[in-house]
PDB file of C-alpha atoms in Angstrom:
ATOM      1  CA  MET A   1     196.987 246.301 229.633  1.00  0.00           C
ATOM      2  CA  LYS A   2     199.719 248.583 231.042  1.00  0.00           C
ATOM      3  CA  THR A   3     198.745 250.743 233.978  1.00  0.00           C
ATOM      4  CA  PRO A   4     201.324 253.668 234.093  1.00  0.00           C
ATOM      5  CA  TYR A   5     199.054 256.312 235.356  1.00  0.00           C
ATOM      6  CA  ILE A   6     199.988 258.442 238.258  1.00  0.00           C
ATOM      7  CA  LEU A   7     197.218 259.545 240.668  1.00  0.00           C
ATOM      8  CA  SER A   8     198.161 262.707 242.705  1.00  0.00           C
ATOM      9  CA  ALA A   9     197.610 262.467 246.523  1.00  0.00           C
ATOM     10  CA  SER A  10     194.967 265.068 246.400  1.00  0.00           C
ATOM     11  CA  VAL A  11     192.528 263.401 243.903  1.00  0.00           C
ATOM     12  CA  LEU A  12     190.606 260.224 244.595  1.00  0.00           C
ATOM     13  CA  ALA A  13     189.846 258.169 247.435  1.00  0.00           C
ATOM     14  CA  LEU A  14     189.324 255.038 249.523  1.00  0.00           C
ATOM     15  CA  ALA A  15     190.240 254.978 252.897  1.00  0.00           C
ATOM     16  CA  LEU A  16     192.947 252.334 252.947  1.00  0.00           C
ATOM     17  CA  ALA A  17     195.464 250.631 250.740  1.00  0.00           C
ATOM     18  CA  ALA A  18     195.563 247.030 251.685  1.00  0.00           C
ATOM     19  CA  CYS A  19     198.780 245.243 250.480  1.00  0.00           C
ATOM     20  CA  GLY A  20     199.631 241.653 250.021  1.00  0.00           C
ATOM     21  CA  GLY A  21     199.857 238.796 247.516  1.00  0.00           C
ATOM     22  CA  GLY A  22     197.866 239.112 244.061  1.00  0.00           C
ATOM     23  CA  SER A  23     195.857 235.825 244.035  1.00  0.00           C
ATOM     24  CA  GLY A  24     193.225 236.346 246.652  1.00  0.00           C
ATOM     25  CA  SER A  25     189.648 237.604 245.931  1.00  0.00           C
ATOM     26  CA  ALA A  26     189.468 241.518 245.938  1.00  0.00           C
ATOM     27  CA  ASP A  27     186.355 242.374 247.889  1.00  0.00           C
ATOM     28  CA  ASN A  28     182.715 242.307 247.500  1.00  0.00           C
ATOM     29  CA  GLY A  29     182.222 243.399 243.860  1.00  0.00           C
ATOM     30  CA  PRO A  30     182.761 246.556 241.554  1.00  0.00           C
ATOM     31  CA  GLY A  31     181.881 249.963 242.615  1.00  0.00           C
ATOM     32  CA  ASN A  32     178.186 249.917 241.904  1.00  0.00           C
ATOM     33  CA  GLY A  33     176.570 249.084 245.251  1.00  0.00           C
ATOM     34  CA  ASN A  34     173.044 249.948 245.896  1.00  0.00           C
ATOM     35  CA  GLY A  35     173.695 252.196 248.890  1.00  0.00           C
ATOM     36  CA  ASN A  36     171.916 249.804 251.312  1.00  0.00           C
ATOM     37  CA  GLY A  37     175.178 248.703 252.826  1.00  0.00           C
ATOM     38  CA  ASN A  38     176.473 245.275 253.663  1.00  0.00           C
ATOM     39  CA  GLY A  39     176.305 245.752 257.376  1.00  0.00           C
ATOM     40  CA  ASN A  40     172.877 246.938 257.970  1.00  0.00           C
ATOM     41  CA  GLY A  41     172.645 246.793 261.676  1.00  0.00           C
ATOM     42  CA  ASN A  42     171.086 243.212 261.816  1.00  0.00           C
ATOM     43  CA  ASN A  43     172.210 240.797 264.478  1.00  0.00           C
ATOM     44  CA  ASN A  44     175.039 238.797 263.594  1.00  0.00           C
ATOM     45  CA  GLY A  45     173.327 235.474 264.676  1.00  0.00           C
ATOM     46  CA  GLY A  46     176.067 234.479 267.097  1.00  0.00           C
ATOM     47  CA  GLY A  47     175.751 236.215 270.364  1.00  0.00           C
ATOM     48  CA  GLY A  48     172.918 238.545 269.310  1.00  0.00           C
ATOM     49  CA  SER A  49     175.046 241.638 269.254  1.00  0.00           C
ATOM     50  CA  ALA A  50     174.279 244.133 266.417  1.00  0.00           C
ATOM     51  CA  THR A  51     176.955 244.849 263.699  1.00  0.00           C
ATOM     52  CA  LEU A  52     177.747 248.453 262.694  1.00  0.00           C
ATOM     53  CA  PRO A  53     176.338 249.390 259.312  1.00  0.00           C
ATOM     54  CA  THR A  54     178.716 250.140 256.723  1.00  0.00           C
ATOM     55  CA  SER A  55     176.773 253.263 255.786  1.00  0.00           C
ATOM     56  CA  LEU A  56     178.732 255.002 258.526  1.00  0.00           C
ATOM     57  CA  LEU A  57     181.806 254.782 256.589  1.00  0.00           C
ATOM     58  CA  GLN A  58     180.601 256.494 253.446  1.00  0.00           C
ATOM     59  CA  GLY A  59     182.391 259.597 252.452  1.00  0.00           C
ATOM     60  CA  LEU A  60     185.362 261.211 250.917  1.00  0.00           C
ATOM     61  CA  TRP A  61     188.202 261.003 253.396  1.00  0.00           C
ATOM     62  CA  GLN A  62     191.684 262.737 253.388  1.00  0.00           C
ATOM     63  CA  SER A  63     194.784 262.457 255.441  1.00  0.00           C
ATOM     64  CA  PRO A  64     196.303 265.808 256.894  1.00  0.00           C
ATOM     65  CA  ALA A  65     198.310 267.969 254.669  1.00  0.00           C
ATOM     66  CA  GLY A  66     202.100 266.961 254.832  1.00  0.00           C
ATOM     67  CA  ALA A  67     201.276 263.336 255.950  1.00  0.00           C
ATOM     68  CA  SER A  68     203.324 260.514 254.656  1.00  0.00           C
ATOM     69  CA  PRO A  69     201.773 258.426 253.289  1.00  0.00           C
ATOM     70  CA  ALA A  70     199.206 260.724 252.000  1.00  0.00           C
ATOM     71  CA  VAL A  71     195.935 258.990 251.650  1.00  0.00           C
ATOM     72  CA  SER A  72     192.683 260.165 249.895  1.00  0.00           C
ATOM     73  CA  ALA A  73     189.736 257.853 249.884  1.00  0.00           C
ATOM     74  CA  ILE A  74     186.107 257.228 248.709  1.00  0.00           C
ATOM     75  CA  VAL A  75     183.952 254.914 250.947  1.00  0.00           C
ATOM     76  CA  LEU A  76     180.596 253.781 249.522  1.00  0.00           C
ATOM     77  CA  PRO A  77     177.608 252.919 251.740  1.00  0.00           C
ATOM     78  CA  ASP A  78     177.974 249.405 251.045  1.00  0.00           C
ATOM     79  CA  GLY A  79     181.602 249.397 252.541  1.00  0.00           C
ATOM     80  CA  LYS A  80     183.355 249.440 249.147  1.00  0.00           C
ATOM     81  CA  MET A  81     186.531 251.471 249.175  1.00  0.00           C
ATOM     82  CA  TRP A  82     188.844 253.059 246.790  1.00  0.00           C
ATOM     83  CA  ALA A  83     191.831 254.823 247.733  1.00  0.00           C
ATOM     84  CA  ALA A  84     195.149 256.397 246.583  1.00  0.00           C
ATOM     85  CA  VAL A  85     198.096 255.963 248.900  1.00  0.00           C
ATOM     86  CA  THR A  86     201.026 258.226 248.069  1.00  0.00           C
ATOM     87  CA  THR A  87     204.576 257.934 249.474  1.00  0.00           C
ATOM     88  CA  GLY A  88     207.161 260.252 247.705  1.00  0.00           C
ATOM     89  CA  SER A  89     206.776 259.332 243.989  1.00  0.00           C
ATOM     90  CA  SER A  90     205.205 255.991 244.695  1.00  0.00           C
ATOM     91  CA  VAL A  91     201.450 255.774 244.257  1.00  0.00           C
ATOM     92  CA  ARG A  92     199.256 252.766 245.234  1.00  0.00           C
ATOM     93  CA  VAL A  93     195.589 252.388 244.427  1.00  0.00           C
ATOM     94  CA  LEU A  94     193.435 250.183 246.672  1.00  0.00           C
ATOM     95  CA  LYS A  95     190.215 248.401 245.993  1.00  0.00           C
ATOM     96  CA  ALA A  96     188.691 246.732 249.120  1.00  0.00           C
ATOM     97  CA  GLY A  97     185.439 245.896 251.014  1.00  0.00           C
ATOM     98  CA  LEU A  98     184.759 246.494 254.664  1.00  0.00           C
ATOM     99  CA  SER A  99     182.158 244.675 256.735  1.00  0.00           C
ATOM    100  CA  GLY A 100     180.786 245.923 260.211  1.00  0.00           C
ATOM    101  CA  GLN A 101     181.689 244.191 263.374  1.00  0.00           C
ATOM    102  CA  ALA A 102     180.342 244.713 266.775  1.00  0.00           C
ATOM    103  CA  ALA A 103     182.507 247.776 267.488  1.00  0.00           C
ATOM    104  CA  SER A 104     184.650 248.242 264.345  1.00  0.00           C
ATOM    105  CA  PHE A 105     184.958 247.369 260.726  1.00  0.00           C
ATOM    106  CA  SER A 106     187.349 245.001 258.804  1.00  0.00           C
ATOM    107  CA  GLY A 107     187.880 243.586 255.324  1.00  0.00           C
ATOM    108  CA  ARG A 108     190.053 242.497 252.695  1.00  0.00           C
ATOM    109  CA  GLY A 109     191.404 244.185 249.492  1.00  0.00           C
ATOM    110  CA  LYS A 110     194.053 244.553 246.660  1.00  0.00           C
ATOM    111  CA  SER A 111     196.643 247.162 246.284  1.00  0.00           C
ATOM    112  CA  TYR A 112     198.036 248.112 242.965  1.00  0.00           C
ATOM    113  CA  LEU A 113     201.446 249.781 242.715  1.00  0.00           C
ATOM    114  CA  LEU A 114     200.892 252.193 239.652  1.00  0.00           C
ATOM    115  CA  GLY A 115     203.491 251.955 236.896  1.00  0.00           C
ATOM    116  CA  THR A 116     204.202 248.334 237.685  1.00  0.00           C
ATOM    117  CA  SER A 117     202.551 245.048 237.554  1.00  0.00           C
ATOM    118  CA  THR A 118     202.578 244.568 241.304  1.00  0.00           C
ATOM    119  CA  VAL A 119     199.331 243.546 242.924  1.00  0.00           C
ATOM    120  CA  THR A 120     199.173 242.596 246.555  1.00  0.00           C
ATOM    121  CA  ASP A 121     196.556 241.437 249.088  1.00  0.00           C
ATOM    122  CA  GLY A 122     195.985 242.356 252.631  1.00  0.00           C
ATOM    123  CA  SER A 123     193.552 243.180 255.326  1.00  0.00           C
ATOM    124  CA  ILE A 124     192.187 246.300 256.861  1.00  0.00           C
ATOM    125  CA  THR A 125     190.881 247.306 260.260  1.00  0.00           C
ATOM    126  CA  ALA A 126     188.945 250.611 260.743  1.00  0.00           C
ATOM    127  CA  SER A 127     187.020 252.721 263.234  1.00  0.00           C
ATOM    128  CA  VAL A 128     184.789 255.669 262.255  1.00  0.00           C
ATOM    129  CA  VAL A 129     183.179 258.736 263.879  1.00  0.00           C
ATOM    130  CA  ALA A 130     180.666 259.286 261.230  1.00  0.00           C
ATOM    131  CA  LYS A 131     181.263 262.366 259.102  1.00  0.00           C
ATOM    132  CA  SER A 132     184.280 263.187 261.356  1.00  0.00           C
ATOM    133  CA  SER A 133     187.253 260.644 261.293  1.00  0.00           C
ATOM    134  CA  LEU A 134     188.358 257.413 259.869  1.00  0.00           C
ATOM    135  CA  THR A 135     191.168 255.605 261.518  1.00  0.00           C
ATOM    136  CA  GLY A 136     192.668 252.158 261.242  1.00  0.00           C
ATOM    137  CA  THR A 137     195.416 250.042 259.866  1.00  0.00           C
ATOM    138  CA  ILE A 138     196.442 248.476 256.593  1.00  0.00           C
ATOM    139  CA  ILE A 139     197.975 245.130 257.067  1.00  0.00           C
ATOM    140  CA  PRO A 140     199.874 243.436 254.146  1.00  0.00           C
ATOM    141  CA  ASP A 141     199.719 239.805 254.091  1.00  0.00           C
ATOM    142  CA  GLY A 142     202.916 238.805 255.885  1.00  0.00           C
ATOM    143  CA  GLY A 143     203.937 242.327 256.246  1.00  0.00           C
ATOM    144  CA  THR A 144     203.820 245.318 258.923  1.00  0.00           C
ATOM    145  CA  GLY A 145     200.679 247.109 259.649  1.00  0.00           C
ATOM    146  CA  GLU A 146     200.484 250.720 258.241  1.00  0.00           C
ATOM    147  CA  PRO A 147     198.104 253.026 260.391  1.00  0.00           C
ATOM    148  CA  PHE A 148     196.059 255.747 258.843  1.00  0.00           C
ATOM    149  CA  SER A 149     194.057 258.687 260.110  1.00  0.00           C
ATOM    150  CA  LEU A 150     191.669 260.519 257.737  1.00  0.00           C
ATOM    151  CA  ALA A 151     189.219 263.469 257.988  1.00  0.00           C
ATOM    152  CA  TYR A 152     185.737 263.762 256.498  1.00  0.00           C
ATOM    153  CA  GLN A 153     185.493 266.020 253.363  1.00  0.00           C
ATOM    154  CA  ALA A 154     182.124 267.672 253.481  1.00  0.00           C
ATOM    155  CA  ARG A 155     181.865 268.162 249.717  1.00  0.00           C
ATOM    156  CA  TYR A 156     180.926 264.389 249.591  1.00  0.00           C
ATOM    157  CA  ASP A 157     177.428 265.551 250.734  1.00  0.00           C
ATOM    158  CA  THR A 158     176.788 267.712 247.691  1.00  0.00           C
ATOM    159  CA  ALA A 159     175.411 265.527 244.747  1.00  0.00           C
ATOM    160  CA  ALA A 160     177.222 265.496 241.534  1.00  0.00           C
ATOM    161  CA  THR A 161     175.201 265.610 238.387  1.00  0.00           C
ATOM    162  CA  LEU A 162     176.266 264.135 235.183  1.00  0.00           C
ATOM    163  CA  ALA A 163     176.089 267.485 233.463  1.00  0.00           C
ATOM    164  CA  GLN A 164     178.864 268.760 235.723  1.00  0.00           C
ATOM    165  CA  PHE A 165     181.222 266.203 234.020  1.00  0.00           C
ATOM    166  CA  ALA A 166     180.221 267.277 230.559  1.00  0.00           C
ATOM    167  CA  GLY A 167     182.911 268.765 228.389  1.00  0.00           C
ATOM    168  CA  ALA A 168     186.349 268.100 226.711  1.00  0.00           C
ATOM    169  CA  TRP A 169     189.053 266.842 229.101  1.00  0.00           C
ATOM    170  CA  ARG A 170     192.774 265.826 228.730  1.00  0.00           C
ATOM    171  CA  ASP A 171     195.069 263.472 230.676  1.00  0.00           C
ATOM    172  CA  VAL A 172     198.850 263.766 229.774  1.00  0.00           C
ATOM    173  CA  GLN A 173     200.035 261.121 232.204  1.00  0.00           C
ATOM    174  CA  GLY A 174     201.344 257.799 231.089  1.00  0.00           C
ATOM    175  CA  PRO A 175     202.481 256.978 227.580  1.00  0.00           C
ATOM    176  CA  GLY A 176     200.699 259.219 225.148  1.00  0.00           C
ATOM    177  CA  ALA A 177     198.380 262.049 225.720  1.00  0.00           C
ATOM    178  CA  GLN A 178     194.703 261.331 226.056  1.00  0.00           C
ATOM    179  CA  ASN A 179     191.754 263.359 224.899  1.00  0.00           C
ATOM    180  CA  TRP A 180     188.276 262.783 226.343  1.00  0.00           C
ATOM    181  CA  ASN A 181     184.754 263.982 225.800  1.00  0.00           C
ATOM    182  CA  ILE A 182     181.889 263.496 228.192  1.00  0.00           C
ATOM    183  CA  THR A 183     178.245 264.405 227.360  1.00  0.00           C
ATOM    184  CA  ALA A 184     175.623 265.766 229.610  1.00  0.00           C
ATOM    185  CA  SER A 185     174.136 262.221 229.944  1.00  0.00           C
ATOM    186  CA  GLY A 186     177.512 260.819 231.024  1.00  0.00           C
ATOM    187  CA  ALA A 187     178.508 258.920 227.882  1.00  0.00           C
ATOM    188  CA  LEU A 188     182.259 259.367 227.409  1.00  0.00           C
ATOM    189  CA  THR A 189     184.616 258.622 224.709  1.00  0.00           C
ATOM    190  CA  GLY A 190     188.433 258.880 224.489  1.00  0.00           C
ATOM    191  CA  THR A 191     191.523 258.434 222.429  1.00  0.00           C
ATOM    192  CA  ARG A 192     195.177 258.190 223.228  1.00  0.00           C
ATOM    193  CA  THR A 193     198.082 259.191 220.883  1.00  0.00           C
ATOM    194  CA  THR A 194     199.312 255.476 221.295  1.00  0.00           C
ATOM    195  CA  GLY A 195     196.331 254.253 219.386  1.00  0.00           C
ATOM    196  CA  CYS A 196     193.966 253.010 222.024  1.00  0.00           C
ATOM    197  CA  THR A 197     190.335 254.125 222.048  1.00  0.00           C
ATOM    198  CA  TYR A 198     187.870 254.308 224.992  1.00  0.00           C
ATOM    199  CA  VAL A 199     184.044 254.072 225.351  1.00  0.00           C
ATOM    200  CA  GLY A 200     182.195 254.251 228.606  1.00  0.00           C
ATOM    201  CA  GLN A 201     179.437 255.799 230.757  1.00  0.00           C
ATOM    202  CA  LEU A 202     179.127 257.595 234.095  1.00  0.00           C
ATOM    203  CA  THR A 203     176.195 256.774 236.149  1.00  0.00           C
ATOM    204  CA  GLU A 204     174.665 258.685 239.101  1.00  0.00           C
ATOM    205  CA  ARG A 205     174.657 256.490 242.267  1.00  0.00           C
ATOM    206  CA  PRO A 206     171.463 255.938 244.234  1.00  0.00           C
ATOM    207  CA  GLU A 207     172.659 257.874 247.384  1.00  0.00           C
ATOM    208  CA  ARG A 208     173.308 260.957 245.180  1.00  0.00           C
ATOM    209  CA  THR A 209     176.450 262.261 246.529  1.00  0.00           C
ATOM    210  CA  ALA A 210     179.659 263.739 245.108  1.00  0.00           C
ATOM    211  CA  VAL A 211     180.703 260.255 243.735  1.00  0.00           C
ATOM    212  CA  VAL A 212     179.506 258.612 240.427  1.00  0.00           C
ATOM    213  CA  ASP A 213     180.116 255.218 238.959  1.00  0.00           C
ATOM    214  CA  VAL A 214     182.127 254.726 235.878  1.00  0.00           C
ATOM    215  CA  SER A 215     182.500 251.839 233.461  1.00  0.00           C
ATOM    216  CA  MET A 216     184.710 251.920 230.473  1.00  0.00           C
ATOM    217  CA  THR A 217     186.042 249.645 227.656  1.00  0.00           C
ATOM    218  CA  GLU A 218     189.624 250.170 226.398  1.00  0.00           C
ATOM    219  CA  ASP A 219     190.510 249.051 222.946  1.00  0.00           C
ATOM    220  CA  CYS A 220     194.080 248.797 221.801  1.00  0.00           C
ATOM    221  CA  ALA A 221     194.547 247.409 218.483  1.00  0.00           C
ATOM    222  CA  GLY A 222     191.617 244.982 218.975  1.00  0.00           C
ATOM    223  CA  THR A 223     192.617 244.013 222.603  1.00  0.00           C
ATOM    224  CA  ARG A 224     189.674 245.026 224.702  1.00  0.00           C
ATOM    225  CA  VAL A 225     189.572 245.457 228.573  1.00  0.00           C
ATOM    226  CA  ASN A 226     186.620 246.310 230.611  1.00  0.00           C
ATOM    227  CA  LEU A 227     187.195 248.745 233.474  1.00  0.00           C
ATOM    228  CA  GLN A 228     184.803 249.642 236.415  1.00  0.00           C
ATOM    229  CA  GLY A 229     185.236 252.130 239.317  1.00  0.00           C
ATOM    230  CA  VAL A 230     184.256 255.444 240.603  1.00  0.00           C
ATOM    231  CA  ALA A 231     184.894 259.046 239.591  1.00  0.00           C
ATOM    232  CA  THR A 232     184.356 262.618 241.392  1.00  0.00           C
ATOM    233  CA  LEU A 233     184.945 266.120 240.585  1.00  0.00           C
ATOM    234  CA  ASN A 234     188.210 267.120 242.223  1.00  0.00           C
ATOM    235  CA  ALA A 235     189.185 270.367 244.090  1.00  0.00           C
ATOM    236  CA  ALA A 236     191.210 271.606 241.147  1.00  0.00           C
ATOM    237  CA  ASN A 237     188.147 271.640 238.850  1.00  0.00           C
ATOM    238  CA  GLY A 238     189.094 268.477 237.172  1.00  0.00           C
ATOM    239  CA  ILE A 239     187.794 264.702 237.298  1.00  0.00           C
ATOM    240  CA  SER A 240     189.452 262.035 239.163  1.00  0.00           C
ATOM    241  CA  MET A 241     188.720 258.351 238.208  1.00  0.00           C
ATOM    242  CA  VAL A 242     189.987 255.090 239.618  1.00  0.00           C
ATOM    243  CA  MET A 243     189.017 251.700 237.987  1.00  0.00           C
ATOM    244  CA  THR A 244     190.090 248.089 237.925  1.00  0.00           C
ATOM    245  CA  THR A 245     189.828 245.442 235.348  1.00  0.00           C
ATOM    246  CA  ALA A 246     186.921 242.822 235.594  1.00  0.00           C
ATOM    247  CA  ASN A 247     189.307 240.307 237.116  1.00  0.00           C
ATOM    248  CA  ASP A 248     190.982 242.800 239.362  1.00  0.00           C
ATOM    249  CA  SER A 249     194.273 242.067 237.797  1.00  0.00           C
ATOM    250  CA  ALA A 250     195.245 245.873 237.324  1.00  0.00           C
ATOM    251  CA  ALA A 251     194.096 249.342 238.125  1.00  0.00           C
ATOM    252  CA  VAL A 252     193.926 252.543 236.231  1.00  0.00           C
ATOM    253  CA  ALA A 253     193.810 256.069 237.754  1.00  0.00           C
ATOM    254  CA  LEU A 254     193.043 259.052 235.655  1.00  0.00           C
ATOM    255  CA  THR A 255     193.142 262.861 236.465  1.00  0.00           C
ATOM    256  CA  LEU A 256     191.467 264.713 233.737  1.00  0.00           C
ATOM    257  CA  SER A 257     191.750 268.492 233.269  1.00  0.00           C
ATOM    258  CA  ARG A 258     190.364 270.997 230.830  1.00  0.00           C
TER     259      ARG A 258
END
């Protein structure tokens, strides 16, 4: 499956774009965590010190206006992260997973350079002031660390309903325009002028915030690819989605408008 879509810096989120080599494991699963967190404050069993709960990381996060790279991110209560990192015309999408340590967070992830087949692995370290700031470093395997500093976006706390996503939508990025329809129950269908079709479902997450889960199947002349990720209503009255394939070999970013 080709992944030519361009995700603008203002759309989706995930606090950090890890970069590195394409074969390592991605993280701790698709974006459908149960909101309990994978760092729940239990003792770590070593020295008896408590680990930080990943629920502290949850939110929509954004770098300051004019920052380069520009980073926008979604972090789920279980430490799952999805992010867009934009440098000039280059856009990377990250899927990663963070775990709590005694005083900070760390994890592994994959970075996808949109418009290419480049998939890289790397690590992330992060510190958070809950509902205020998220700072850290993206460290490509064998590469130089890339620091980031993000501010919390309060709209995360307003629960999105499936009915808010309902309607007819378009995405003109990539080869061929796409037409989408989403029902009030979150069922989605789509077609692309290149001949591909799409069927999927939006699902409200248990923590009831601005983020919903999305699953989708792309069918291009009988070749089917399953995608999973997250979606949110963006500030421009559109929908932003970011997804990866089931084997984490590719990422897709969509920005839908009326």
